[in-house]
Short mmCIF file of C-alpha atoms in Angstrom, two decimals:
data_model
loop_
_atom_site.label_atom_id
_atom_site.label_comp_id
_atom_site.label_asym_id
_atom_site.label_seq_id
_atom_site.Cartn_x
_atom_site.Cartn_y
_atom_site.Cartn_z
CA UNK T 918 7.49 4.56 -9.64
CA UNK T 919 5.42 3.43 -6.89
CA UNK T 920 5.67 0.42 -4.48
CA UNK T 921 2.56 -0.92 -3.35
CA UNK T 922 1.86 -3.26 -0.75
CA UNK T 923 2.76 -2.41 2.87
CA UNK T 924 1.66 -2.01 6.22
CA UNK T 925 -0.29 -0.19 8.97
CA UNK T 926 2.52 1.58 10.97
CA UNK T 927 2.89 3.47 14.13
CA UNK T 928 5.88 5.51 15.59
CA UNK T 929 7.25 4.50 18.90
CA UNK T 930 8.88 7.57 20.62
CA UNK T 931 11.14 6.04 23.13
CA UNK T 932 9.88 5.87 26.60
CA UNK T 933 6.50 7.18 25.72
CA UNK T 934 4.67 4.41 23.96
CA UNK T 935 2.83 4.94 20.62
CA UNK T 936 3.44 8.53 19.29
CA UNK T 937 2.01 9.03 15.88
CA UNK T 938 0.71 6.92 13.19
CA UNK T 939 2.77 6.54 10.11
CA UNK T 940 2.14 4.82 6.76
CA UNK T 941 4.56 2.79 4.63
CA UNK T 942 2.83 2.94 1.32
CA UNK T 943 5.59 3.63 -1.06
CA UNK T 944 9.21 3.03 -0.04
CA UNK T 945 10.59 3.22 -3.25
CA UNK T 946 8.69 3.53 -6.52
CA UNK T 947 7.59 0.20 -7.53
CA UNK T 948 4.92 -2.37 -6.81
CA UNK T 949 6.42 -4.86 -4.12
CA UNK T 950 4.68 -7.10 -1.68
CA UNK T 951 7.53 -8.15 0.44
CA UNK T 952 10.44 -5.99 1.27
CA UNK T 953 13.41 -8.29 1.75
CA UNK T 954 14.38 -8.30 5.37
CA UNK T 955 18.12 -7.86 4.69
CA UNK T 956 19.42 -4.44 3.92
CA UNK T 957 22.96 -4.03 2.74
CA UNK T 958 23.55 -1.56 5.61
CA UNK T 959 22.71 -4.11 8.22
CA UNK T 960 26.09 -5.89 7.62
CA UNK T 961 27.92 -2.47 8.30
CA UNK T 962 26.07 -1.71 11.76
CA UNK T 963 28.22 -0.93 14.60
CA UNK T 964 28.00 -2.45 17.86
CA UNK T 965 26.19 0.11 19.51
CA UNK T 966 23.43 0.16 16.77
CA UNK T 967 23.13 -3.73 16.96
CA UNK T 968 22.68 -3.51 20.68
CA UNK T 969 19.92 -0.69 20.34
CA UNK T 970 18.16 -2.80 17.55
CA UNK T 971 18.43 -6.02 19.66
CA UNK T 972 16.80 -3.99 22.70
CA UNK T 973 13.86 -2.99 20.63
CA UNK T 974 13.35 -6.37 19.17
CA UNK T 975 13.40 -7.78 22.72
CA UNK T 976 10.95 -5.06 24.13
CA UNK T 977 8.44 -4.71 21.13
CA UNK T 978 8.59 -7.37 18.45
CA UNK T 979 5.24 -9.10 18.15
CA UNK T 980 6.72 -12.54 18.91
CA UNK T 981 9.17 -13.46 21.65
CA UNK T 982 12.35 -14.45 19.91
CA UNK T 983 13.72 -15.65 23.29
CA UNK T 984 16.57 -13.15 23.13
CA UNK T 985 19.58 -13.32 25.56
CA UNK T 986 17.98 -11.94 28.85
CA UNK T 987 20.46 -9.60 30.05
CA UNK T 988 21.28 -5.88 30.45
CA UNK T 989 24.04 -6.08 27.84
CA UNK T 990 23.36 -8.41 24.85
CA UNK T 991 26.74 -9.24 23.31
CA UNK T 992 26.00 -10.46 19.66
CA UNK T 993 28.60 -10.55 17.01
CA UNK T 994 27.52 -9.56 13.50
CA UNK T 995 26.83 -12.98 12.18
CA UNK T 996 24.66 -14.05 15.23
CA UNK T 997 22.77 -10.67 14.87
CA UNK T 998 22.04 -11.34 11.10
CA UNK T 999 20.85 -14.79 11.89
CA UNK T 1000 18.42 -13.31 14.48
CA UNK T 1001 17.62 -10.51 12.18
CA UNK T 1002 16.62 -13.03 9.49
CA UNK T 1003 14.04 -14.63 11.79
CA UNK T 1004 11.87 -11.21 11.63
CA UNK T 1005 9.07 -11.13 9.44
CA UNK T 1006 9.35 -9.66 5.96
CA UNK T 1007 7.85 -6.30 7.13
CA UNK T 1008 10.39 -5.58 9.67
CA UNK T 1009 13.46 -3.70 8.62
CA UNK T 1010 16.43 -1.29 9.33
CA UNK T 1011 15.73 1.97 7.47
CA UNK T 1012 18.69 3.88 6.41
CA UNK T 1013 18.61 7.67 6.26
CA UNK T 1014 17.36 7.69 2.56
CA UNK T 1015 14.65 5.19 3.34
CA UNK T 1016 13.30 6.86 6.29
CA UNK T 1017 13.10 10.26 4.57
CA UNK T 1018 11.24 8.30 1.75
CA UNK T 1019 8.89 7.01 4.47
CA UNK T 1020 8.05 10.38 5.77
CA UNK T 1021 7.49 11.72 2.38
CA UNK T 1022 5.12 8.90 1.55
CA UNK T 1023 3.31 9.28 4.68
CA UNK T 1024 2.21 12.73 3.42
CA UNK T 1025 1.28 11.40 0.06
CA UNK T 1026 4.34 12.30 -2.01
CA UNK T 1027 7.40 10.70 -3.34
CA UNK T 1028 10.33 11.47 -5.81
CA UNK T 1029 10.22 9.39 -8.74
CA UNK T 1030 8.83 9.07 -12.25
CA UNK T 1031 5.31 7.73 -11.48
CA UNK T 1032 4.83 4.16 -12.53
CA UNK T 1033 3.53 1.16 -10.77
CA UNK T 1034 5.37 -2.01 -11.48
CA UNK T 1035 4.81 -5.70 -11.02
CA UNK T 1036 6.57 -8.90 -12.06
CA UNK T 1037 4.18 -10.54 -14.36
CA UNK T 1038 5.43 -13.82 -16.12
CA UNK T 1039 8.90 -12.94 -15.11
CA UNK T 1040 8.78 -9.56 -16.95
CA UNK T 1041 8.74 -6.25 -15.18
CA UNK T 1042 5.62 -5.03 -16.33
CA UNK T 1043 4.01 -1.43 -15.58
CA UNK T 1044 0.53 -1.87 -14.24
CA UNK T 1045 -0.46 1.90 -13.77
CA UNK T 1046 0.80 5.21 -14.66
CA UNK T 1047 0.27 7.96 -11.85
CA UNK T 1048 -1.73 10.87 -13.24
CA UNK T 1049 0.28 14.18 -13.99
CA UNK T 1050 3.48 12.26 -13.38
CA UNK T 1051 6.52 12.37 -15.47
CA UNK T 1052 6.00 9.08 -17.00
CA UNK T 1053 2.45 9.90 -17.96
CA UNK T 1054 3.41 13.10 -19.66
CA UNK T 1055 5.95 11.18 -21.49
CA UNK T 1056 3.58 8.69 -22.91
CA UNK T 1057 4.48 5.36 -20.77
CA UNK T 1058 1.40 3.09 -20.79
CA UNK T 1059 0.01 0.38 -18.56
CA UNK T 1060 1.29 -2.95 -20.02
CA UNK T 1061 4.67 -1.58 -21.16
CA UNK T 1062 7.27 -4.10 -20.23
CA UNK T 1063 10.51 -2.44 -18.70
CA UNK T 1064 13.65 -3.56 -20.75
CA UNK T 1065 16.35 -1.45 -19.45
CA UNK T 1066 17.00 1.66 -17.27
CA UNK T 1067 19.70 3.80 -18.48
CA UNK T 1068 20.93 1.06 -20.54
CA UNK T 1069 21.09 -1.41 -17.66
CA UNK T 1070 19.06 -4.57 -18.31
CA UNK T 1071 15.99 -5.16 -16.21
CA UNK T 1072 16.32 -8.82 -16.89
CA UNK T 1073 16.89 -11.08 -13.83
CA UNK T 1074 16.39 -8.17 -11.54
CA UNK T 1075 14.21 -7.93 -8.55
CA UNK T 1076 11.63 -4.99 -8.15
CA UNK T 1077 13.89 -3.31 -5.40
CA UNK T 1078 16.86 -3.63 -7.73
CA UNK T 1079 15.11 -1.83 -10.59
CA UNK T 1080 13.97 0.77 -8.11
CA UNK T 1081 17.49 1.17 -7.10
CA UNK T 1082 18.63 1.86 -10.76
CA UNK T 1083 16.08 4.56 -11.00
CA UNK T 1084 16.62 6.06 -7.58
CA UNK T 1085 20.42 6.16 -7.54
CA UNK T 1086 20.84 7.33 -11.16
CA UNK T 1087 23.56 9.96 -11.62
CA UNK T 1088 21.20 11.61 -13.98
CA UNK T 1089 18.23 13.81 -13.47
CA UNK T 1090 16.58 12.22 -16.56
CA UNK T 1091 15.94 8.55 -16.76
CA UNK T 1092 16.21 6.60 -20.25
CA UNK T 1093 13.31 4.22 -19.76
CA UNK T 1094 13.29 1.50 -22.58
CA UNK T 1095 10.17 -0.59 -22.63
CA UNK T 1096 8.49 -3.11 -24.96
CA UNK T 1097 4.97 -2.39 -26.05
CA UNK T 1098 2.54 -5.25 -27.18
CA UNK T 1099 1.55 -5.01 -30.87
CA UNK T 1100 5.04 -3.03 -31.60
CA UNK T 1101 8.03 -4.44 -32.89
CA UNK T 1102 10.52 -1.83 -32.08
CA UNK T 1103 11.49 -0.97 -28.48
CA UNK T 1104 10.60 2.48 -27.34
CA UNK T 1105 12.84 4.55 -24.93
CA UNK T 1106 11.36 7.44 -22.92
CA UNK T 1107 13.47 10.18 -21.36
CA UNK T 1108 11.71 10.85 -18.03
CA UNK T 1109 12.75 13.33 -15.45
CA UNK T 1110 12.48 12.33 -11.64
CA UNK T 1111 10.64 14.82 -9.59
CA UNK T 1112 8.36 14.98 -6.54
CA UNK T 1113 5.03 13.79 -7.22
CA UNK T 1114 1.93 14.45 -5.19
CA UNK T 1115 -0.27 11.29 -4.85
CA UNK T 1116 -4.08 11.31 -4.88
CA UNK T 1117 -5.55 9.06 -2.08
CA UNK T 1118 -8.99 9.16 -3.46
CA UNK T 1119 -10.80 9.65 -6.73
CA UNK T 1120 -14.46 9.52 -7.66
CA UNK T 1121 -16.72 9.18 -10.69
CA UNK T 1122 -20.68 9.55 -11.03
CA UNK T 1123 -22.50 6.22 -11.58
CA UNK T 1124 -26.19 5.76 -12.82
CA UNK T 1125 -29.22 6.48 -10.80
CA UNK T 1126 -27.80 8.50 -8.00
CA UNK T 1127 -24.84 6.18 -7.07
CA UNK T 1128 -21.24 6.95 -6.90
CA UNK T 1129 -17.99 5.28 -7.41
CA UNK T 1130 -14.96 6.04 -5.02
CA UNK T 1131 -11.47 4.55 -5.59
CA UNK T 1132 -9.21 4.72 -2.32
CA UNK T 1133 -5.63 4.24 -3.73
CA UNK T 1134 -3.80 4.19 -0.49
CA UNK T 1135 -4.18 5.26 3.10
CA UNK T 1136 -1.88 8.33 3.97
CA UNK T 1137 -2.27 11.32 6.23
CA UNK T 1138 -4.60 12.98 3.83
CA UNK T 1139 -6.95 10.28 2.99
CA UNK T 1140 -9.67 10.89 5.47
CA UNK T 1141 -10.08 14.42 4.17
CA UNK T 1142 -9.79 13.30 0.50
CA UNK T 1143 -12.59 10.70 1.04
CA UNK T 1144 -14.86 12.99 2.69
CA UNK T 1145 -14.49 15.75 0.02
CA UNK T 1146 -14.98 13.21 -2.86
CA UNK T 1147 -18.30 11.90 -1.26
CA UNK T 1148 -19.50 15.44 -0.62
CA UNK T 1149 -18.87 16.23 -4.30
CA UNK T 1150 -20.81 13.16 -5.55
CA UNK T 1151 -23.66 14.11 -3.35
CA UNK T 1152 -23.61 17.86 -4.33
CA UNK T 1153 -23.69 16.95 -8.10
CA UNK T 1154 -26.97 15.01 -7.32
CA UNK T 1155 -28.31 17.45 -5.18
CA UNK T 1156 -29.36 14.77 -2.62
CA UNK T 1157 -27.59 11.78 -0.63
CA UNK T 1158 -26.17 9.03 -2.48
CA UNK T 1159 -28.34 5.95 -3.25
CA UNK T 1160 -25.40 3.71 -3.19
CA UNK T 1161 -21.63 3.85 -3.38
CA UNK T 1162 -19.01 1.49 -4.74
CA UNK T 1163 -15.72 1.68 -2.82
CA UNK T 1164 -12.78 0.29 -4.91
CA UNK T 1165 -9.96 -0.86 -2.85
CA UNK T 1166 -8.28 -2.97 -5.56
CA UNK T 1167 -4.62 -2.80 -5.70
CA UNK T 1168 -4.66 -0.65 -2.63
CA UNK T 1169 -1.31 -1.30 -0.72
CA UNK T 1170 -2.64 0.04 2.76
CA UNK T 1171 -1.01 2.77 4.80
CA UNK T 1172 -1.59 3.96 8.22
CA UNK T 1173 -3.66 2.34 10.75
CA UNK T 1174 -4.98 5.82 11.81
CA UNK T 1175 -6.26 6.39 8.38
CA UNK T 1176 -7.97 3.27 8.01
CA UNK T 1177 -9.76 3.67 11.34
CA UNK T 1178 -10.85 7.28 10.36
CA UNK T 1179 -12.36 6.17 6.84
CA UNK T 1180 -13.94 3.42 8.29
CA UNK T 1181 -15.63 5.56 10.85
CA UNK T 1182 -17.16 7.61 8.14
CA UNK T 1183 -19.31 4.92 6.95
CA UNK T 1184 -20.47 3.21 10.49
CA UNK T 1185 -22.86 4.22 13.04
CA UNK T 1186 -21.49 1.95 15.67
CA UNK T 1187 -19.45 -1.21 16.30
CA UNK T 1188 -15.91 -2.40 16.49
CA UNK T 1189 -13.59 -1.15 13.45
CA UNK T 1190 -10.40 -3.18 14.52
CA UNK T 1191 -8.48 -4.58 17.48
CA UNK T 1192 -4.65 -4.83 17.64
CA UNK T 1193 -2.61 -7.23 19.97
CA UNK T 1194 1.09 -7.33 20.81
CA UNK T 1195 3.52 -8.32 23.63
CA UNK T 1196 3.83 -4.68 25.09
CA UNK T 1197 0.99 -2.97 26.57
CA UNK T 1198 0.21 -0.09 24.04
CA UNK T 1199 0.13 -2.59 21.36
CA UNK T 1200 -3.12 -3.78 22.62
CA UNK T 1201 -6.01 -1.42 21.41
CA UNK T 1202 -9.61 -1.43 20.16
CA UNK T 1203 -10.97 1.05 17.91
CA UNK T 1204 -14.85 1.76 17.86
CA UNK T 1205 -17.01 3.63 15.52
CA UNK T 1206 -18.63 6.91 16.53
CA UNK T 1207 -22.19 7.99 15.56
CA UNK T 1208 -22.52 9.42 12.21
CA UNK T 1209 -22.70 7.68 8.78
CA UNK T 1210 -21.83 9.95 5.83
CA UNK T 1211 -24.12 7.86 3.62
CA UNK T 1212 -26.93 7.78 6.04
CA UNK T 1213 -27.26 4.01 5.56
CA UNK T 1214 -27.18 3.93 1.68
CA UNK T 1215 -25.75 0.73 0.46
CA UNK T 1216 -22.22 0.00 -0.08
CA UNK T 1217 -20.26 -2.48 -2.37
CA UNK T 1218 -16.67 -2.88 -1.78
CA UNK T 1219 -14.39 -4.25 -4.48
CA UNK T 1220 -11.15 -6.05 -3.38
CA UNK T 1221 -8.46 -8.20 -5.16
CA UNK T 1222 -5.15 -10.04 -4.41
CA UNK T 1223 -3.33 -6.61 -4.13
CA UNK T 1224 -5.64 -5.34 -1.49
CA UNK T 1225 -3.70 -5.33 1.63
CA UNK T 1226 -3.19 -3.85 5.34
CA UNK T 1227 -5.07 -0.69 5.89
CA UNK T 1228 -7.54 -1.62 2.88
CA UNK T 1229 -8.17 -4.92 4.35
CA UNK T 1230 -9.11 -3.20 7.99
CA UNK T 1231 -11.65 -0.96 6.01
CA UNK T 1232 -12.99 -4.14 4.14
CA UNK T 1233 -13.36 -6.03 7.07
CA UNK T 1234 -15.02 -3.38 9.12
CA UNK T 1235 -17.62 -2.76 6.71
CA UNK T 1236 -18.03 -6.48 6.00
CA UNK T 1237 -18.30 -7.68 9.66
CA UNK T 1238 -20.55 -4.95 10.81
CA UNK T 1239 -22.88 -5.79 7.85
CA UNK T 1240 -22.51 -2.44 6.21
CA UNK T 1241 -21.11 -3.52 2.84
CA UNK T 1242 -21.05 -6.44 0.38
CA UNK T 1243 -17.70 -7.52 -0.54
CA UNK T 1244 -16.88 -8.21 -4.30
CA UNK T 1245 -13.80 -9.50 -5.85
CA UNK T 1246 -11.16 -11.91 -5.06
CA UNK T 1247 -9.32 -13.06 -1.80
CA UNK T 1248 -7.16 -10.17 -0.46
CA UNK T 1249 -3.35 -10.02 0.10
CA UNK T 1250 -3.66 -11.12 3.88
CA UNK T 1251 -1.40 -8.38 5.47
CA UNK T 1252 -2.58 -8.51 9.00
CA UNK T 1253 0.36 -6.95 11.10
CA UNK T 1254 1.02 -3.48 12.29
CA UNK T 1255 4.46 -2.02 12.07
CA UNK T 1256 5.97 0.54 14.27
CA UNK T 1257 8.75 2.99 13.33
CA UNK T 1258 11.40 3.12 16.12
CA UNK T 1259 13.80 6.01 15.70
CA UNK T 1260 17.54 4.82 16.27
CA UNK T 1261 20.58 6.85 17.38
CA UNK T 1262 20.27 10.39 16.41
CA UNK T 1263 16.97 9.98 14.63
CA UNK T 1264 18.53 9.70 11.06
CA UNK T 1265 17.74 5.91 10.96
CA UNK T 1266 14.98 3.72 12.43
CA UNK T 1267 13.67 0.18 12.94
CA UNK T 1268 10.38 -0.73 11.32
CA UNK T 1269 9.36 -3.26 13.43
CA UNK T 1270 6.16 -5.62 13.49
CA UNK T 1271 4.80 -4.77 16.84
CA UNK T 1272 1.13 -5.97 16.80
CA UNK T 1273 -1.32 -8.12 14.65
CA UNK T 1274 -4.69 -6.61 14.00
CA UNK T 1275 -8.25 -8.52 14.19
CA UNK T 1276 -11.32 -7.99 12.54
CA UNK T 1277 -14.54 -6.94 14.29
CA UNK T 1278 -15.43 -10.67 14.55
CA UNK T 1279 -11.99 -11.24 16.20
CA UNK T 1280 -10.41 -12.99 13.32
CA UNK T 1281 -6.83 -12.66 12.12
CA UNK T 1282 -6.41 -12.48 8.31
CA UNK T 1283 -2.60 -12.57 8.38
CA UNK T 1284 -1.51 -14.89 5.75
CA UNK T 1285 -5.20 -15.49 4.80
CA UNK T 1286 -7.04 -12.42 3.49
CA UNK T 1287 -10.55 -11.46 3.49
CA UNK T 1288 -13.00 -13.77 1.56
CA UNK T 1289 -15.45 -11.90 -0.61
CA UNK T 1290 -19.14 -12.23 -0.25
CA UNK T 1291 -19.37 -12.53 -4.02
CA UNK T 1292 -16.08 -13.93 -5.48
CA UNK T 1293 -15.26 -12.91 -9.03
CA UNK T 1294 -11.64 -13.35 -10.14
CA UNK T 1295 -10.13 -11.14 -13.01
CA UNK T 1296 -6.97 -9.76 -13.92
CA UNK T 1297 -6.22 -6.21 -12.60
CA UNK T 1298 -7.55 -3.41 -14.61
CA UNK T 1299 -5.61 0.08 -15.23
CA UNK T 1300 -7.33 3.04 -14.12
CA UNK T 1301 -7.77 3.91 -17.75
CA UNK T 1302 -9.89 0.83 -18.15
CA UNK T 1303 -12.00 1.57 -14.98
CA UNK T 1304 -12.68 5.01 -16.15
CA UNK T 1305 -14.03 3.76 -19.53
CA UNK T 1306 -16.25 1.36 -17.93
CA UNK T 1307 -17.48 3.58 -15.25
CA UNK T 1308 -18.75 6.22 -17.83
CA UNK T 1309 -19.94 3.56 -20.17
CA UNK T 1310 -17.60 5.22 -22.87
CA UNK T 1311 -16.57 3.20 -25.87
CA UNK T 1312 -15.08 5.60 -28.48
CA UNK T 1313 -12.81 4.32 -31.43
CA UNK T 1314 -9.75 5.14 -29.24
CA UNK T 1315 -10.81 2.65 -26.55
CA UNK T 1316 -12.72 0.20 -28.38
CA UNK T 1317 -9.70 -2.16 -28.80
CA UNK T 1318 -8.84 -1.48 -25.25
CA UNK T 1319 -12.20 -2.84 -24.00
CA UNK T 1320 -11.86 -5.79 -26.56
CA UNK T 1321 -8.90 -7.13 -24.54
CA UNK T 1322 -10.63 -6.72 -21.12
CA UNK T 1323 -14.15 -7.19 -22.34
CA UNK T 1324 -15.38 -5.68 -19.06
CA UNK T 1325 -14.54 -4.94 -15.56
CA UNK T 1326 -16.64 -7.92 -14.08
CA UNK T 1327 -16.34 -7.05 -10.53
CA UNK T 1328 -17.27 -3.49 -10.96
CA UNK T 1329 -20.24 -4.38 -13.25
CA UNK T 1330 -21.45 -6.66 -10.42
CA UNK T 1331 -21.05 -3.96 -7.83
CA UNK T 1332 -23.32 -1.81 -9.86
CA UNK T 1333 -25.83 -4.51 -10.38
CA UNK T 1334 -25.93 -5.12 -6.61
CA UNK T 1335 -26.54 -1.45 -6.06
CA UNK T 1336 -29.39 -1.38 -8.38
CA UNK T 1337 -30.89 -4.22 -6.58
CA UNK T 1338 -31.12 -2.44 -3.43
#
């Protein structure tokens, strides 16, 4: 499964400031907007670990929590838990497993079954299935509602709890039982967990020399993948693209470094993003260098309520620099940067919010989101639905699919805007 909604992240190497950008795209394998700040392992931390975490919060956290100002901060566990609860939802102690998952996700891979899940009307609903994943091969479909995992009911469980059932199963194969619309019987899939490589970007040809680029997350590979996809589109036509739709819907974000680099592909000049925090290296400004991969061709960017973090950085950079028209619904509003701070022997870490980022016009979108230039609200569409609409296909097998989702109105509007320019 894939957890979507996360942060722009940075690693702090002790005593050397910012060391390398990391992403937090898919910590587990489910769609989750807020990681609960409490980890069960926090209550079991030793005094030395608590002191180390307190020091880092005092030194680097984006807000001054007025910690006890002394060389030795003597907190007992209950006092520490109360302080820890004051951190924002994106700050978290990472145990060895979570830290390993984070590094894997940064490199565009994770171990799971390949589904994206969201709580819809109190039902754990699969909203997308990753291509070439075990779930896709088994026949799991978007819209399926999870009933149980290995005979453990999914009712009244959080997304993290269902993820734990899958991750910590004693068996290599998962029995995933779902309820599918228009079927009376429950369906059980036997799905094997394995390492899945994720595509950051995919593309399709549109009409009249225009292209469609979907960016699914921002990992270490995204810049390379986006450049390759755009080059492939232009190679097909034999001339520069006349316009491009960039689809950032349901994109949870990822690394700050990746968001800046992808933004720079489409800009000739201007500010991309600035970050501000309490310690020196948290205050940075990123600017575009000359060279627009589209040579000025018009861009329409699609966003929705699930577009967050690095996706919002790209959307805001193109919007504020008047490089693109934004279509869709208000974005998520994840305007903070997380840093990864190794703890102890390096097997655990503290993921800590160390800065907030600001759009080129100096606005913070944290808790607010980006307002589209053209507002069109609609429910999320699976990648299958998008592909059908992009290619203007409507065979017998997908006619019923389109009847339920009449059209991807946001994508239709984007294509219309490009045709007018």
